[in-house]
Amino acid sequence: MEGSVSTTTPGRELYERQLRFLLEKDVEGLIETNYTADATLVSFANVVKGEQALKEYFRGYVEMLGDLVVESTDKFVETENAVFFEATVRSALGRVRVYDAFALRDGKIHTHFTGVMDPL
C-alpha cells in the first residue's frame, strides 16, 4: 500500500526473534543472530559470558522450560540501545511473570539482564 508505514521497530523485531528462537528451541540461531560474540547474561543465579557459554546455558534453559507458552507481553519499552520488557509465560516450571532487559551494541544484545518475578 502506498504511503504505509511499518509500526514494527528494531527493538520489537529483536524481541519477536528472541521469542521465536526460544519457542523453536533454536539455541544456535538465538545466540548467533541476537547476541554479540562477547555478550553477557546476568541474573541473580548466574553470570554467563561469551558465545559458547551462552549456547551451553540456553541449551539447558530451553530443556528445563519444556514447552514454553508466552501468554502476554505485559510491558515493553525500547530506546536506540536498549529493550526492556515484562511478560507472562507458562512452562514446565509453572506460570510466572518474567522480565528481561537487553543492552544493545550494533543492534545485538551485548548485556542481557533477566529474572522471574513471583509465581502467579
Short mmCIF file of N, CA, C and O in Angstrom, two decimals:
data_model
loop_
_atom_site.label_atom_id
_atom_site.label_comp_id
_atom_site.label_asym_id
_atom_site.label_seq_id
_atom_site.Cartn_x
_atom_site.Cartn_y
_atom_site.Cartn_z
N MET A 1 0.86 -1.17 0.00
CA MET A 1 0.00 0.00 0.00
C MET A 1 0.90 1.23 0.00
O MET A 1 1.80 1.35 0.81
N GLU A 2 0.62 2.14 -0.88
CA GLU A 2 1.43 3.35 -1.00
C GLU A 2 1.27 4.22 0.24
O GLU A 2 0.18 4.41 0.76
N GLY A 3 2.40 4.69 0.75
CA GLY A 3 2.38 5.59 1.89
C GLY A 3 2.23 4.90 3.23
O GLY A 3 2.15 5.55 4.25
N SER A 4 2.18 3.55 3.23
CA SER A 4 2.03 2.87 4.52
C SER A 4 3.35 2.90 5.28
O SER A 4 4.43 2.92 4.70
N VAL A 5 3.25 2.93 6.59
CA VAL A 5 4.41 2.99 7.45
C VAL A 5 4.39 1.79 8.38
O VAL A 5 3.37 1.48 8.99
N SER A 6 5.51 1.10 8.48
CA SER A 6 5.59 -0.06 9.36
C SER A 6 5.63 0.42 10.82
O SER A 6 6.32 1.37 11.16
N THR A 7 4.88 -0.27 11.67
CA THR A 7 4.90 0.06 13.09
C THR A 7 5.87 -0.84 13.84
O THR A 7 6.00 -0.73 15.04
N THR A 8 6.51 -1.75 13.12
CA THR A 8 7.49 -2.63 13.75
C THR A 8 8.79 -1.88 13.93
O THR A 8 9.33 -1.30 13.00
N THR A 9 9.28 -1.87 15.15
CA THR A 9 10.51 -1.15 15.48
C THR A 9 11.66 -2.15 15.59
O THR A 9 11.44 -3.36 15.75
N PRO A 10 12.90 -1.68 15.54
CA PRO A 10 14.04 -2.59 15.69
C PRO A 10 14.00 -3.39 17.00
O PRO A 10 14.29 -4.58 17.03
N GLY A 11 13.63 -2.73 18.09
CA GLY A 11 13.55 -3.42 19.37
C GLY A 11 12.48 -4.49 19.39
O GLY A 11 12.67 -5.58 19.93
N ARG A 12 11.34 -4.19 18.80
CA ARG A 12 10.24 -5.16 18.74
C ARG A 12 10.63 -6.34 17.84
O ARG A 12 10.33 -7.49 18.15
N GLU A 13 11.33 -6.07 16.76
CA GLU A 13 11.80 -7.15 15.89
C GLU A 13 12.77 -8.07 16.63
O GLU A 13 12.69 -9.29 16.51
N LEU A 14 13.66 -7.49 17.40
CA LEU A 14 14.61 -8.27 18.20
C LEU A 14 13.85 -9.14 19.21
O LEU A 14 14.13 -10.33 19.35
N TYR A 15 12.89 -8.56 19.88
CA TYR A 15 12.07 -9.29 20.86
C TYR A 15 11.33 -10.45 20.19
O TYR A 15 11.34 -11.58 20.71
N GLU A 16 10.72 -10.20 19.05
CA GLU A 16 9.99 -11.25 18.33
C GLU A 16 10.93 -12.37 17.89
O GLU A 16 10.57 -13.55 17.99
N ARG A 17 12.12 -12.01 17.41
CA ARG A 17 13.12 -13.04 17.04
C ARG A 17 13.53 -13.85 18.26
O ARG A 17 13.66 -15.07 18.19
N GLN A 18 13.74 -13.16 19.39
CA GLN A 18 14.14 -13.83 20.63
C GLN A 18 13.10 -14.88 21.00
O GLN A 18 13.44 -16.03 21.30
N LEU A 19 11.84 -14.50 20.98
CA LEU A 19 10.77 -15.43 21.32
C LEU A 19 10.72 -16.59 20.33
O LEU A 19 10.57 -17.75 20.73
N ARG A 20 10.81 -16.28 19.05
CA ARG A 20 10.73 -17.32 18.02
C ARG A 20 11.84 -18.37 18.23
O ARG A 20 11.59 -19.57 18.21
N PHE A 21 13.08 -17.90 18.44
CA PHE A 21 14.18 -18.84 18.67
C PHE A 21 13.93 -19.69 19.92
O PHE A 21 14.19 -20.89 19.92
N LEU A 22 13.45 -19.08 21.00
CA LEU A 22 13.19 -19.83 22.23
C LEU A 22 12.06 -20.84 22.04
O LEU A 22 12.17 -21.98 22.49
N LEU A 23 10.99 -20.43 21.38
CA LEU A 23 9.86 -21.34 21.15
C LEU A 23 10.27 -22.51 20.28
O LEU A 23 9.80 -23.63 20.46
N GLU A 24 11.17 -22.26 19.31
CA GLU A 24 11.66 -23.31 18.42
C GLU A 24 12.83 -24.08 19.02
O GLU A 24 13.33 -25.02 18.41
N LYS A 25 13.29 -23.66 20.20
CA LYS A 25 14.44 -24.26 20.88
C LYS A 25 15.70 -24.22 20.00
O LYS A 25 16.53 -25.13 20.03
N ASP A 26 15.84 -23.15 19.22
CA ASP A 26 16.97 -22.97 18.30
C ASP A 26 18.04 -22.12 18.99
O ASP A 26 18.14 -20.91 18.78
N VAL A 27 18.83 -22.77 19.83
CA VAL A 27 19.85 -22.07 20.61
C VAL A 27 20.94 -21.49 19.70
O VAL A 27 21.39 -20.36 19.91
N GLU A 28 21.38 -22.25 18.71
CA GLU A 28 22.42 -21.76 17.79
C GLU A 28 21.97 -20.48 17.12
O GLU A 28 22.70 -19.49 17.09
N GLY A 29 20.77 -20.49 16.55
CA GLY A 29 20.23 -19.32 15.88
C GLY A 29 20.07 -18.15 16.83
O GLY A 29 20.38 -17.01 16.48
N LEU A 30 19.60 -18.43 18.03
CA LEU A 30 19.39 -17.40 19.04
C LEU A 30 20.69 -16.64 19.32
O LEU A 30 20.74 -15.42 19.21
N ILE A 31 21.72 -17.38 19.67
CA ILE A 31 22.97 -16.74 20.08
C ILE A 31 23.68 -16.10 18.88
O ILE A 31 24.14 -14.96 18.96
N GLU A 32 23.73 -16.79 17.77
CA GLU A 32 24.45 -16.27 16.61
C GLU A 32 23.75 -15.08 15.97
O GLU A 32 24.41 -14.21 15.40
N THR A 33 22.44 -15.01 16.07
CA THR A 33 21.68 -13.92 15.44
C THR A 33 21.48 -12.73 16.37
O THR A 33 21.61 -11.59 15.95
N ASN A 34 21.16 -12.99 17.65
CA ASN A 34 20.73 -11.91 18.53
C ASN A 34 21.79 -11.38 19.48
O ASN A 34 21.60 -10.32 20.07
N TYR A 35 22.89 -12.11 19.68
CA TYR A 35 23.89 -11.73 20.68
C TYR A 35 25.23 -11.40 20.05
O TYR A 35 25.63 -12.03 19.07
N THR A 36 25.95 -10.45 20.65
CA THR A 36 27.32 -10.20 20.24
C THR A 36 28.19 -11.37 20.71
O THR A 36 27.82 -12.09 21.63
N ALA A 37 29.35 -11.54 20.10
CA ALA A 37 30.23 -12.66 20.44
C ALA A 37 30.71 -12.58 21.89
O ALA A 37 30.98 -13.62 22.51
N ASP A 38 30.77 -11.38 22.44
CA ASP A 38 31.25 -11.20 23.82
C ASP A 38 30.12 -10.87 24.80
O ASP A 38 30.35 -10.32 25.87
N ALA A 39 28.89 -11.24 24.44
CA ALA A 39 27.72 -10.90 25.25
C ALA A 39 27.78 -11.54 26.63
O ALA A 39 28.41 -12.58 26.84
N THR A 40 27.08 -10.89 27.57
CA THR A 40 26.97 -11.38 28.94
C THR A 40 25.50 -11.44 29.34
O THR A 40 24.75 -10.51 29.08
N LEU A 41 25.11 -12.55 29.97
CA LEU A 41 23.78 -12.70 30.55
C LEU A 41 23.94 -12.62 32.06
O LEU A 41 24.80 -13.30 32.63
N VAL A 42 23.11 -11.78 32.70
CA VAL A 42 23.20 -11.57 34.15
C VAL A 42 21.83 -11.85 34.78
O VAL A 42 20.82 -11.28 34.38
N SER A 43 21.84 -12.75 35.76
CA SER A 43 20.66 -12.99 36.58
C SER A 43 21.14 -13.10 38.02
O SER A 43 22.34 -13.11 38.28
N PHE A 44 20.21 -13.23 38.95
CA PHE A 44 20.62 -13.39 40.34
C PHE A 44 21.29 -14.75 40.57
O PHE A 44 22.03 -14.92 41.52
N ALA A 45 21.05 -15.70 39.67
CA ALA A 45 21.62 -17.04 39.82
C ALA A 45 22.89 -17.26 39.01
O ALA A 45 23.68 -18.14 39.33
N ASN A 46 23.09 -16.48 37.93
CA ASN A 46 24.18 -16.74 37.00
C ASN A 46 24.74 -15.47 36.40
O ASN A 46 24.02 -14.49 36.22
N VAL A 47 26.00 -15.53 36.01
CA VAL A 47 26.60 -14.57 35.10
C VAL A 47 27.29 -15.43 34.04
O VAL A 47 28.17 -16.24 34.36
N VAL A 48 26.84 -15.30 32.80
CA VAL A 48 27.32 -16.15 31.71
C VAL A 48 27.88 -15.23 30.64
O VAL A 48 27.20 -14.32 30.18
N LYS A 49 29.13 -15.48 30.22
CA LYS A 49 29.78 -14.58 29.27
C LYS A 49 30.37 -15.35 28.10
O LYS A 49 31.03 -16.37 28.28
N GLY A 50 30.12 -14.83 26.90
CA GLY A 50 30.72 -15.38 25.69
C GLY A 50 29.79 -16.32 24.95
O GLY A 50 28.90 -16.94 25.53
N GLU A 51 30.02 -16.41 23.65
CA GLU A 51 29.14 -17.15 22.76
C GLU A 51 28.98 -18.63 23.18
O GLU A 51 27.86 -19.13 23.27
N GLN A 52 30.06 -19.33 23.41
CA GLN A 52 29.96 -20.76 23.75
C GLN A 52 29.28 -20.98 25.10
O GLN A 52 28.45 -21.88 25.24
N ALA A 53 29.61 -20.17 26.08
CA ALA A 53 28.98 -20.30 27.40
C ALA A 53 27.48 -19.98 27.31
O ALA A 53 26.66 -20.64 27.97
N LEU A 54 27.10 -19.00 26.50
CA LEU A 54 25.69 -18.68 26.33
C LEU A 54 24.94 -19.82 25.65
O LEU A 54 23.81 -20.15 26.03
N LYS A 55 25.56 -20.44 24.66
CA LYS A 55 24.92 -21.58 23.99
C LYS A 55 24.69 -22.71 24.98
O LYS A 55 23.60 -23.31 25.01
N GLU A 56 25.68 -23.00 25.79
CA GLU A 56 25.55 -24.06 26.80
C GLU A 56 24.44 -23.71 27.80
O GLU A 56 23.60 -24.55 28.13
N TYR A 57 24.43 -22.48 28.26
CA TYR A 57 23.41 -22.03 29.20
C TYR A 57 22.01 -22.17 28.60
O TYR A 57 21.09 -22.74 29.23
N PHE A 58 21.82 -21.65 27.39
CA PHE A 58 20.49 -21.67 26.78
C PHE A 58 20.04 -23.07 26.40
O PHE A 58 18.84 -23.35 26.41
N ARG A 59 20.96 -23.98 26.08
CA ARG A 59 20.57 -25.38 25.83
C ARG A 59 19.91 -25.95 27.09
O ARG A 59 18.86 -26.58 27.02
N GLY A 60 20.53 -25.73 28.24
CA GLY A 60 19.95 -26.20 29.50
C GLY A 60 18.66 -25.48 29.84
O GLY A 60 17.71 -26.09 30.35
N TYR A 61 18.61 -24.19 29.52
CA TYR A 61 17.44 -23.37 29.83
C TYR A 61 16.21 -23.84 29.06
O TYR A 61 15.15 -24.06 29.65
N VAL A 62 16.34 -24.04 27.75
CA VAL A 62 15.17 -24.45 26.96
C VAL A 62 14.75 -25.87 27.32
O VAL A 62 13.56 -26.19 27.30
N GLU A 63 15.71 -26.72 27.69
CA GLU A 63 15.37 -28.07 28.12
C GLU A 63 14.59 -28.02 29.43
O GLU A 63 13.59 -28.72 29.61
N MET A 64 15.03 -27.18 30.36
CA MET A 64 14.37 -27.03 31.65
C MET A 64 12.95 -26.47 31.50
O MET A 64 12.03 -26.89 32.20
N LEU A 65 12.76 -25.54 30.57
CA LEU A 65 11.45 -24.93 30.38
C LEU A 65 10.43 -25.89 29.79
O LEU A 65 9.23 -25.76 30.05
N GLY A 66 10.87 -26.83 28.97
CA GLY A 66 9.92 -27.68 28.26
C GLY A 66 9.19 -26.84 27.24
O GLY A 66 9.78 -26.00 26.57
N ASP A 67 7.89 -27.06 27.12
CA ASP A 67 7.09 -26.27 26.17
C ASP A 67 6.79 -24.91 26.77
O ASP A 67 6.11 -24.80 27.78
N LEU A 68 7.30 -23.89 26.13
CA LEU A 68 7.11 -22.51 26.57
C LEU A 68 5.91 -21.90 25.87
O LEU A 68 5.75 -22.05 24.65
N VAL A 69 5.06 -21.24 26.65
CA VAL A 69 3.92 -20.50 26.11
C VAL A 69 4.02 -19.08 26.63
O VAL A 69 4.05 -18.86 27.84
N VAL A 70 4.09 -18.12 25.72
CA VAL A 70 4.09 -16.71 26.11
C VAL A 70 2.63 -16.25 26.09
O VAL A 70 2.02 -16.12 25.04
N GLU A 71 2.08 -16.06 27.28
CA GLU A 71 0.68 -15.66 27.38
C GLU A 71 0.49 -14.20 26.99
O GLU A 71 -0.49 -13.85 26.36
N SER A 72 1.43 -13.35 27.43
CA SER A 72 1.28 -11.93 27.13
C SER A 72 2.60 -11.20 27.32
O SER A 72 3.44 -11.62 28.11
N THR A 73 2.75 -10.14 26.57
CA THR A 73 3.82 -9.18 26.80
C THR A 73 3.16 -8.05 27.57
O THR A 73 2.31 -7.34 27.03
N ASP A 74 3.50 -7.92 28.85
CA ASP A 74 2.78 -7.02 29.72
C ASP A 74 3.29 -5.58 29.67
O ASP A 74 2.51 -4.64 29.80
N LYS A 75 4.59 -5.42 29.50
CA LYS A 75 5.20 -4.10 29.39
C LYS A 75 6.33 -4.20 28.38
O LYS A 75 7.02 -5.22 28.32
N PHE A 76 6.51 -3.15 27.61
CA PHE A 76 7.58 -3.15 26.61
C PHE A 76 8.01 -1.71 26.36
O PHE A 76 7.17 -0.85 26.11
N VAL A 77 9.31 -1.48 26.42
CA VAL A 77 9.84 -0.17 26.10
C VAL A 77 11.20 -0.37 25.44
O VAL A 77 11.91 -1.33 25.75
N GLU A 78 11.53 0.52 24.54
CA GLU A 78 12.83 0.43 23.89
C GLU A 78 13.40 1.83 23.65
O GLU A 78 12.66 2.81 23.59
N THR A 79 14.72 1.87 23.58
CA THR A 79 15.44 3.06 23.15
C THR A 79 16.35 2.61 22.01
O THR A 79 16.33 1.45 21.61
N GLU A 80 17.16 3.51 21.55
CA GLU A 80 18.09 3.17 20.48
C GLU A 80 19.04 2.04 20.88
O GLU A 80 19.43 1.22 20.05
N ASN A 81 19.38 1.96 22.17
CA ASN A 81 20.38 0.99 22.64
C ASN A 81 19.88 0.03 23.70
O ASN A 81 20.68 -0.61 24.37
N ALA A 82 18.55 -0.08 23.88
CA ALA A 82 18.05 -0.96 24.93
C ALA A 82 16.62 -1.41 24.65
O ALA A 82 15.84 -0.71 24.02
N VAL A 83 16.30 -2.60 25.15
CA VAL A 83 14.95 -3.15 25.14
C VAL A 83 14.68 -3.66 26.54
O VAL A 83 15.53 -4.34 27.15
N PHE A 84 13.50 -3.36 27.07
CA PHE A 84 13.13 -3.78 28.42
C PHE A 84 11.67 -4.22 28.38
O PHE A 84 10.82 -3.50 27.86
N PHE A 85 11.39 -5.43 28.90
CA PHE A 85 10.02 -5.91 28.87
C PHE A 85 9.72 -6.81 30.04
O PHE A 85 10.62 -7.35 30.68
N GLU A 86 8.41 -6.97 30.29
CA GLU A 86 7.87 -7.95 31.22
C GLU A 86 6.88 -8.79 30.44
O GLU A 86 6.17 -8.28 29.58
N ALA A 87 6.83 -10.08 30.75
CA ALA A 87 5.91 -10.98 30.07
C ALA A 87 5.38 -12.01 31.06
O ALA A 87 6.02 -12.29 32.08
N THR A 88 4.23 -12.57 30.73
CA THR A 88 3.66 -13.67 31.48
C THR A 88 3.82 -14.93 30.64
O THR A 88 3.42 -14.95 29.47
N VAL A 89 4.45 -15.95 31.23
CA VAL A 89 4.75 -17.18 30.49
C VAL A 89 4.35 -18.41 31.30
O VAL A 89 4.26 -18.37 32.52
N ARG A 90 4.12 -19.50 30.55
CA ARG A 90 3.88 -20.81 31.16
C ARG A 90 4.94 -21.76 30.62
O ARG A 90 5.27 -21.73 29.44
N SER A 91 5.44 -22.62 31.50
CA SER A 91 6.43 -23.62 31.10
C SER A 91 6.33 -24.78 32.07
O SER A 91 5.44 -24.82 32.93
N ALA A 92 7.28 -25.70 31.96
CA ALA A 92 7.31 -26.83 32.90
C ALA A 92 7.50 -26.35 34.34
O ALA A 92 7.19 -27.08 35.28
N LEU A 93 7.98 -25.12 34.50
CA LEU A 93 8.19 -24.56 35.84
C LEU A 93 6.96 -23.86 36.40
O LEU A 93 6.99 -23.36 37.52
N GLY A 94 5.89 -23.78 35.61
CA GLY A 94 4.68 -23.13 36.07
C GLY A 94 4.41 -21.83 35.31
O GLY A 94 5.03 -21.55 34.28
N ARG A 95 3.48 -21.06 35.85
CA ARG A 95 3.09 -19.78 35.25
C ARG A 95 3.73 -18.67 36.05
O ARG A 95 3.54 -18.59 37.27
N VAL A 96 4.52 -17.82 35.38
CA VAL A 96 5.26 -16.76 36.05
C VAL A 96 5.30 -15.51 35.19
O VAL A 96 5.05 -15.54 33.99
N ARG A 97 5.66 -14.41 35.85
CA ARG A 97 5.98 -13.17 35.14
C ARG A 97 7.49 -13.06 35.11
O ARG A 97 8.16 -13.30 36.11
N VAL A 98 8.02 -12.73 33.96
CA VAL A 98 9.46 -12.61 33.78
C VAL A 98 9.77 -11.19 33.31
O VAL A 98 8.90 -10.48 32.81
N TYR A 99 11.03 -10.81 33.48
CA TYR A 99 11.50 -9.54 32.95
C TYR A 99 12.85 -9.75 32.30
O TYR A 99 13.62 -10.62 32.71
N ASP A 100 13.11 -8.98 31.28
CA ASP A 100 14.39 -9.01 30.59
C ASP A 100 14.73 -7.61 30.13
O ASP A 100 13.84 -6.86 29.70
N ALA A 101 15.99 -7.29 30.22
CA ALA A 101 16.50 -6.02 29.68
C ALA A 101 17.71 -6.34 28.83
O ALA A 101 18.60 -7.08 29.26
N PHE A 102 17.71 -5.83 27.62
CA PHE A 102 18.80 -6.03 26.68
C PHE A 102 19.51 -4.70 26.45
O PHE A 102 18.89 -3.75 25.98
N ALA A 103 20.79 -4.64 26.76
CA ALA A 103 21.62 -3.50 26.36
C ALA A 103 22.22 -3.89 25.02
O ALA A 103 22.81 -4.97 24.87
N LEU A 104 22.06 -3.03 24.03
CA LEU A 104 22.42 -3.36 22.65
C LEU A 104 23.69 -2.67 22.18
O LEU A 104 24.00 -1.56 22.60
N ARG A 105 24.38 -3.37 21.30
CA ARG A 105 25.50 -2.79 20.57
C ARG A 105 25.34 -3.24 19.12
O ARG A 105 25.26 -4.42 18.85
N ASP A 106 25.26 -2.26 18.24
CA ASP A 106 25.07 -2.55 16.81
C ASP A 106 23.86 -3.44 16.56
O ASP A 106 23.89 -4.34 15.72
N GLY A 107 22.79 -3.22 17.32
CA GLY A 107 21.55 -3.95 17.11
C GLY A 107 21.49 -5.35 17.70
O GLY A 107 20.50 -6.05 17.53
N LYS A 108 22.56 -5.76 18.38
CA LYS A 108 22.58 -7.08 19.00
C LYS A 108 22.70 -6.93 20.52
O LYS A 108 23.17 -5.92 21.01
N ILE A 109 22.31 -7.98 21.23
CA ILE A 109 22.36 -7.97 22.69
C ILE A 109 23.81 -8.10 23.15
O ILE A 109 24.48 -9.08 22.82
N HIS A 110 24.26 -7.10 23.90
CA HIS A 110 25.60 -7.14 24.47
C HIS A 110 25.52 -7.55 25.94
O HIS A 110 26.34 -8.33 26.41
N THR A 111 24.54 -7.04 26.66
CA THR A 111 24.30 -7.42 28.04
C THR A 111 22.81 -7.71 28.22
O THR A 111 21.98 -6.91 27.83
N HIS A 112 22.51 -8.88 28.78
CA HIS A 112 21.13 -9.34 28.96
C HIS A 112 20.90 -9.55 30.45
O HIS A 112 21.51 -10.42 31.06
N PHE A 113 20.02 -8.74 31.04
CA PHE A 113 19.61 -8.90 32.43
C PHE A 113 18.28 -9.63 32.42
O PHE A 113 17.38 -9.27 31.65
N THR A 114 18.13 -10.65 33.26
CA THR A 114 16.92 -11.45 33.23
C THR A 114 16.51 -11.90 34.62
O THR A 114 17.35 -12.02 35.51
N GLY A 115 15.22 -12.14 34.80
CA GLY A 115 14.75 -12.61 36.09
C GLY A 115 13.29 -13.01 36.06
O GLY A 115 12.57 -12.76 35.09
N VAL A 116 12.87 -13.63 37.14
CA VAL A 116 11.50 -14.10 37.32
C VAL A 116 10.92 -13.39 38.52
O VAL A 116 11.56 -13.32 39.57
N MET A 117 9.72 -12.85 38.35
CA MET A 117 9.01 -12.27 39.49
C MET A 117 8.27 -13.38 40.22
O MET A 117 8.36 -14.54 39.83
N ASP A 118 7.54 -13.06 41.23
CA ASP A 118 6.82 -14.06 41.99
C ASP A 118 5.90 -14.88 41.08
O ASP A 118 5.29 -14.33 40.16
N PRO A 119 5.76 -16.19 41.34
CA PRO A 119 4.84 -17.02 40.56
C PRO A 119 3.42 -16.48 40.65
O PRO A 119 3.05 -15.89 41.67
N LEU A 120 2.66 -16.72 39.60
CA LEU A 120 1.26 -16.25 39.58
C LEU A 120 0.33 -17.31 40.13
O LEU A 120 0.60 -18.45 40.15
#
